Amino acid sequence: MPQPKLFRIIDKAVFEYRMIEDGDRILIGASGGKDSTALVEYFAARKKQGRDRFDFTALHVSTEIAPAFDRRLLELFAQWNVFPETVNVGVLERLKPGRRMNCWWCSTQRRTELNAYAIAHGYNKIALGHHMDDILETLLMNALGKGELSTMPPRLQYEKYPVTVVRPLCFSDVDTIVAHAAERGYISATCTCSYQDNSGRKSARARLAQLTGGSYAEKRRLFESLRNIKREYLP
């Protein structure tokens, strides 16, 4: 039986960026949404095939402003022989006085918990569900908002911690993931908190759509431009 299209795209990213290597212990950030669920499904399928010698665990970071992990999703995970761990974090109580709650703060706190868990339990990699659209949206946000050319890299070795972050969905656009999740019948938990309007990502998403017309090919070329930099023709 042929691999699903999404899995073939992930395979390419895993190979090019050495995201899965022998002896790895990988912690997957499992939010309950379609992106991280697709990631868990892929890792479970790859583990079952015995293609590499690695172990992984799915970790759900629960907050007071996000939906609870869906019971039906847990049943689906169990079919893949995945039994996620859960840690709780109060993102509102960590907010500094005078600061407004936003998506960046929430995601930062959840990543902090993932990193702490990985270090405490001996995981050398953290796999996150950021896809190509997320990466390109962050590129636009940083370029237009900060005046810097930067984004979320597919593979990042922390300087201060013995942990590497990998993003296996970096070559996958959101439409491919949506189609895969629909075909597989995922129950997708989408963030419905009242703070998400206080975020620049919605604006960046609209700008990316205008720039590429939603074309996968154009998004991919924009992504590849970050790996094909002609420094002599830049300021």
Short mmCIF file of C-alpha atoms in Angstrom, two decimals:
data_model
loop_
_atom_site.label_atom_id
_atom_site.label_comp_id
_atom_site.label_asym_id
_atom_site.label_seq_id
_atom_site.Cartn_x
_atom_site.Cartn_y
_atom_site.Cartn_z
CA MET A 1 0.00 0.00 0.00
CA PRO A 2 1.53 3.34 -1.06
CA GLN A 3 2.42 6.00 1.49
CA PRO A 4 -0.08 8.87 1.85
CA LYS A 5 0.95 12.02 -0.01
CA LEU A 6 1.54 13.89 3.25
CA PHE A 7 3.84 11.15 4.56
CA ARG A 8 5.93 11.30 1.38
CA ILE A 9 6.34 15.05 1.83
CA ILE A 10 7.35 14.55 5.48
CA ASP A 11 9.80 11.83 4.45
CA LYS A 12 11.63 14.34 2.26
CA ALA A 13 11.95 16.84 5.09
CA VAL A 14 13.08 14.14 7.54
CA PHE A 15 15.78 13.02 5.11
CA GLU A 16 17.05 16.47 4.09
CA TYR A 17 17.29 17.81 7.63
CA ARG A 18 18.20 14.55 9.42
CA MET A 19 15.21 14.86 11.71
CA ILE A 20 15.13 11.19 12.72
CA GLU A 21 18.43 9.46 13.49
CA ASP A 22 19.38 6.20 15.13
CA GLY A 23 19.15 6.41 18.90
CA ASP A 24 16.89 9.47 18.95
CA ARG A 25 14.40 9.98 21.76
CA ILE A 26 11.87 12.42 20.33
CA LEU A 27 9.18 14.36 22.19
CA ILE A 28 6.23 15.41 20.02
CA GLY A 29 4.20 18.45 21.00
CA ALA A 30 0.63 17.14 20.65
CA SER A 31 -1.87 20.02 20.81
CA GLY A 32 -4.85 18.01 19.58
CA GLY A 33 -5.07 19.90 16.28
CA LYS A 34 -4.73 18.46 12.80
CA ASP A 35 -1.05 19.42 12.40
CA SER A 36 0.34 17.71 15.47
CA THR A 37 -2.07 14.79 15.03
CA ALA A 38 -0.71 14.21 11.53
CA LEU A 39 2.78 14.32 13.02
CA VAL A 40 1.90 11.70 15.64
CA GLU A 41 0.32 9.50 12.98
CA TYR A 42 3.45 9.74 10.83
CA PHE A 43 5.82 8.91 13.68
CA ALA A 44 3.65 5.97 14.73
CA ALA A 45 3.61 4.60 11.16
CA ARG A 46 7.37 5.05 10.77
CA LYS A 47 8.04 3.39 14.10
CA LYS A 48 5.83 0.45 13.13
CA GLN A 49 7.77 0.01 9.87
CA GLY A 50 11.02 -0.32 11.81
CA ARG A 51 12.81 2.01 9.41
CA ASP A 52 14.88 3.61 12.16
CA ARG A 53 15.91 2.87 15.73
CA PHE A 54 14.21 5.65 17.65
CA ASP A 55 11.62 6.21 20.34
CA PHE A 56 9.04 8.94 20.70
CA THR A 57 6.45 10.22 23.15
CA ALA A 58 3.53 12.57 22.51
CA LEU A 59 3.16 15.29 25.14
CA HIS A 60 0.06 17.44 25.49
CA VAL A 61 0.56 20.76 27.30
CA SER A 62 -2.83 21.67 28.74
CA THR A 63 -3.71 25.31 29.48
CA GLU A 64 -6.71 27.00 31.06
CA ILE A 65 -7.60 28.80 27.80
CA ALA A 66 -7.44 25.90 25.32
CA PRO A 67 -9.89 23.04 24.67
CA ALA A 68 -9.33 19.82 26.58
CA PHE A 69 -7.78 16.92 24.69
CA ASP A 70 -10.67 15.19 22.94
CA ARG A 71 -11.48 11.71 24.21
CA ARG A 72 -12.12 10.47 20.66
CA LEU A 73 -8.69 11.71 19.64
CA LEU A 74 -7.15 9.73 22.50
CA GLU A 75 -8.94 6.65 21.17
CA LEU A 76 -7.46 7.31 17.73
CA PHE A 77 -3.99 7.66 19.24
CA ALA A 78 -4.48 4.33 21.02
CA GLN A 79 -5.14 2.70 17.65
CA TRP A 80 -1.68 3.91 16.65
CA ASN A 81 -0.25 2.55 19.91
CA VAL A 82 0.42 6.07 21.17
CA PHE A 83 -0.50 7.04 24.73
CA PRO A 84 0.25 10.73 25.30
CA GLU A 85 1.49 12.29 28.50
CA THR A 86 -0.07 15.53 29.79
CA VAL A 87 1.30 18.47 31.76
CA ASN A 88 -0.72 21.48 32.92
CA VAL A 89 0.42 25.09 32.68
CA GLY A 90 -1.32 28.30 33.72
CA VAL A 91 -0.41 30.75 30.98
CA LEU A 92 -2.53 33.57 32.40
CA GLU A 93 -0.95 33.45 35.85
CA ARG A 94 2.51 33.69 34.26
CA LEU A 95 1.63 36.86 32.37
CA LYS A 96 3.63 39.83 33.65
CA PRO A 97 1.72 42.85 35.05
CA GLY A 98 0.73 45.34 32.38
CA ARG A 99 1.19 42.83 29.51
CA ARG A 100 -1.63 41.68 27.24
CA MET A 101 -2.29 38.02 26.61
CA ASN A 102 -1.60 36.88 23.04
CA CYS A 103 -0.85 33.78 20.97
CA TRP A 104 2.91 34.35 21.15
CA TRP A 105 2.93 34.29 24.95
CA CYS A 106 0.80 31.14 25.11
CA SER A 107 2.94 29.28 22.57
CA THR A 108 6.13 30.41 24.32
CA GLN A 109 4.94 29.01 27.65
CA ARG A 110 3.93 25.72 26.05
CA ARG A 111 7.31 25.39 24.34
CA THR A 112 9.00 26.12 27.67
CA GLU A 113 7.15 23.17 29.20
CA LEU A 114 8.05 20.92 26.27
CA ASN A 115 11.70 21.86 26.62
CA ALA A 116 11.71 21.31 30.39
CA TYR A 117 10.02 17.92 30.01
CA ALA A 118 12.44 16.85 27.28
CA ILE A 119 15.50 17.73 29.37
CA ALA A 120 14.11 16.15 32.54
CA HIS A 121 13.23 12.89 30.79
CA GLY A 122 16.21 12.50 28.48
CA TYR A 123 14.74 13.40 25.09
CA ASN A 124 17.25 14.83 22.63
CA LYS A 125 14.73 16.18 20.08
CA ILE A 126 11.40 17.97 20.17
CA ALA A 127 9.14 17.65 17.11
CA LEU A 128 6.71 20.50 16.54
CA GLY A 129 3.74 20.67 14.17
CA HIS A 130 4.63 23.92 12.40
CA HIS A 131 4.02 23.59 8.66
CA MET A 132 5.27 25.55 5.67
CA ASP A 133 2.53 28.18 5.94
CA ASP A 134 3.48 28.81 9.58
CA ILE A 135 7.13 29.22 8.60
CA LEU A 136 6.36 31.65 5.76
CA GLU A 137 3.88 33.63 7.86
CA THR A 138 6.57 34.04 10.53
CA LEU A 139 8.98 35.18 7.81
CA LEU A 140 6.56 37.94 6.79
CA MET A 141 5.81 38.90 10.39
CA ASN A 142 9.50 39.29 11.21
CA ALA A 143 10.37 41.09 7.96
CA LEU A 144 7.48 43.56 8.10
CA GLY A 145 7.25 43.92 11.87
CA LYS A 146 10.87 43.68 13.02
CA GLY A 147 12.81 44.48 9.88
CA GLU A 148 14.74 41.21 10.08
CA LEU A 149 14.98 38.19 7.79
CA SER A 150 14.27 35.24 10.08
CA THR A 151 11.72 32.53 10.71
CA MET A 152 11.25 29.09 12.32
CA PRO A 153 13.98 26.79 10.93
CA PRO A 154 13.20 23.14 10.12
CA ARG A 155 15.99 22.06 12.47
CA LEU A 156 17.35 24.12 15.36
CA GLN A 157 19.96 23.05 17.90
CA TYR A 158 19.54 25.07 21.09
CA GLU A 159 22.75 26.73 22.23
CA LYS A 160 22.02 26.46 25.96
CA TYR A 161 20.17 23.13 26.09
CA PRO A 162 20.93 19.58 24.89
CA VAL A 163 17.81 19.57 22.72
CA THR A 164 17.21 19.95 18.97
CA VAL A 165 13.88 21.24 17.65
CA VAL A 166 12.66 19.70 14.39
CA ARG A 167 9.67 20.62 12.24
CA PRO A 168 8.90 17.64 9.97
CA LEU A 169 5.94 19.42 8.35
CA CYS A 170 8.18 22.17 6.94
CA PHE A 171 7.56 21.11 3.31
CA SER A 172 3.82 20.53 3.89
CA ASP A 173 1.35 23.33 3.27
CA VAL A 174 -1.82 23.65 5.30
CA ASP A 175 -4.09 22.52 2.44
CA THR A 176 -2.26 19.18 2.14
CA ILE A 177 -2.59 18.63 5.88
CA VAL A 178 -6.28 19.54 5.86
CA ALA A 179 -6.93 17.09 3.01
CA HIS A 180 -5.04 14.33 4.82
CA ALA A 181 -6.86 14.97 8.11
CA ALA A 182 -10.23 14.92 6.34
CA GLU A 183 -9.39 11.64 4.63
CA ARG A 184 -8.28 10.11 7.94
CA GLY A 185 -11.26 11.45 9.87
CA TYR A 186 -9.37 13.42 12.52
CA ILE A 187 -11.20 15.28 15.20
CA SER A 188 -9.45 18.64 15.02
CA ALA A 189 -9.33 20.83 18.11
CA THR A 190 -8.92 24.43 17.03
CA CYS A 191 -7.98 27.17 19.49
CA THR A 192 -11.08 29.21 20.28
CA CYS A 193 -9.70 31.42 23.04
CA SER A 194 -10.65 35.10 23.11
CA TYR A 195 -7.03 36.24 22.89
CA GLN A 196 -6.20 35.09 19.37
CA ASP A 197 -7.34 38.40 17.83
CA ASN A 198 -4.39 40.00 19.64
CA SER A 199 -1.98 38.38 17.20
CA GLY A 200 -0.30 39.41 13.98
CA ARG A 201 -0.52 35.91 12.51
CA LYS A 202 -3.97 36.41 10.99
CA SER A 203 -2.70 39.43 9.08
CA ALA A 204 0.40 37.53 7.96
CA ARG A 205 -1.78 34.64 6.80
CA ALA A 206 -3.83 36.99 4.65
CA ARG A 207 -0.68 38.56 3.21
CA LEU A 208 0.79 35.17 2.38
CA ALA A 209 -2.43 34.21 0.60
CA GLN A 210 -2.30 37.43 -1.43
CA LEU A 211 1.36 36.92 -2.26
CA THR A 212 1.07 33.29 -3.40
CA GLY A 213 -2.58 32.96 -4.35
CA GLY A 214 -2.63 29.85 -2.17
CA SER A 215 -0.37 28.04 -4.65
CA TYR A 216 1.75 25.27 -3.13
CA ALA A 217 4.35 25.74 -5.84
CA GLU A 218 4.75 29.44 -5.07
CA LYS A 219 4.91 28.83 -1.32
CA ARG A 220 7.57 26.21 -1.91
CA ARG A 221 9.62 28.58 -4.08
CA LEU A 222 9.39 31.23 -1.38
CA PHE A 223 10.58 28.66 1.14
CA GLU A 224 13.44 27.56 -1.14
CA SER A 225 14.53 31.19 -1.55
CA LEU A 226 15.57 31.06 2.11
CA ARG A 227 17.99 28.27 1.21
CA ASN A 228 19.22 29.92 -1.98
CA ILE A 229 20.49 33.29 -0.80
CA LYS A 230 22.62 35.40 -3.16
CA ARG A 231 24.36 37.53 -0.55
CA GLU A 232 26.28 39.57 -3.12
CA TYR A 233 22.95 40.97 -4.36
CA LEU A 234 21.69 42.01 -0.94
CA PRO A 235 22.36 45.22 1.00
#
